[in-house]
């Protein structure tokens, strides 16, 4: 697969790059960032996927996430995709709303027009981009984990729960844990998938757990001063679902923290070390 290098910069001994390619899944060009730490020739490194939230691109976490030091210390490749297809002819919300359309792909494959041709973020993130990463970077695809923020936290949880044999660790910052039950999710899932609520369940972490999906453990950080906490995020729903299913959930409510990258960057190192510990475990 052809890959175009946009920029590369030296950081903590490794290389932070931004790349672009023509996506078959979305029918558009897609950009993403990858940090590759310094490593021995021929080495294959574990991969941490980071899914971003509403209105974001790969650039938000790349510039504000403060992840590179720990990735360099623990030998982790860090991959940050975009949040939606972009470009001429890509459908957007008619009113230009921030929480649907461009920048708000919700990590699903749309079944509703006019979004069907391009909004195939589930396929892009779970199939196409991993194949590209495996081909173009020194990635050990037997050691992957996934994390995300807000809408990206929703994506990380649903993808991690759907592919438990692929991802050794799953964590999130301020995730939308039950999109079927909150305005952000209801708008997006209805718009992309239609009004049949049963079709939403595979893109709802709480519903997936209720329907039998399992992982060993989860790590969630949530700011108590987050203005979206009560209406949109509702982490207690995930807490209840995990308790009923026997999933070990570490839910840390952080006093005074909001929904921003000031919050995310504060606890990013904790999450990456948590992922690195699980990625280091030898299977078998």
Short mmCIF file of N, CA, C and O in Angstrom, two decimals, residues 34 37 83 89 103 132 172 217 225 258 275:
data_model
loop_
_atom_site.label_atom_id
_atom_site.label_comp_id
_atom_site.label_asym_id
_atom_site.label_seq_id
_atom_site.Cartn_x
_atom_site.Cartn_y
_atom_site.Cartn_z
N UNK A 34 2.11 8.48 13.53
CA UNK A 34 2.75 7.32 14.15
C UNK A 34 4.02 7.78 14.83
O UNK A 34 4.86 8.47 14.22
N UNK A 37 9.52 4.57 18.50
CA UNK A 37 10.68 4.83 19.35
C UNK A 37 11.96 4.24 18.77
O UNK A 37 11.92 3.38 17.87
N UNK A 83 -10.56 11.03 12.78
CA UNK A 83 -11.85 10.67 13.35
C UNK A 83 -12.96 10.50 12.32
O UNK A 83 -14.06 10.08 12.67
N UNK A 89 -16.83 16.20 -1.51
CA UNK A 89 -17.83 15.17 -1.76
C UNK A 89 -18.16 14.32 -0.56
O UNK A 89 -19.06 13.46 -0.64
N UNK A 103 -15.38 14.97 11.25
CA UNK A 103 -14.76 14.99 12.57
C UNK A 103 -15.51 14.19 13.60
O UNK A 103 -15.13 14.17 14.78
N UNK A 132 -1.90 -1.60 6.93
CA UNK A 132 -0.90 -0.63 6.48
C UNK A 132 0.22 -0.48 7.51
O UNK A 132 1.40 -0.43 7.16
N UNK A 172 -9.48 4.12 28.51
CA UNK A 172 -10.12 5.30 27.92
C UNK A 172 -10.09 6.47 28.88
O UNK A 172 -10.06 6.29 30.11
N UNK A 217 -9.84 -6.79 31.96
CA UNK A 217 -9.91 -5.59 32.79
C UNK A 217 -9.92 -4.35 31.92
O UNK A 217 -9.57 -4.38 30.74
N UNK A 225 -14.87 17.38 37.01
CA UNK A 225 -15.33 18.70 36.58
C UNK A 225 -15.67 18.73 35.09
O UNK A 225 -15.87 19.80 34.51
N UNK A 258 -11.23 18.42 33.76
CA UNK A 258 -12.30 18.59 32.79
C UNK A 258 -12.14 17.59 31.65
O UNK A 258 -11.57 16.51 31.83
N UNK A 275 -0.70 -0.17 29.78
CA UNK A 275 -0.70 -0.92 28.53
C UNK A 275 0.61 -1.67 28.35
O UNK A 275 0.60 -2.85 27.96
#
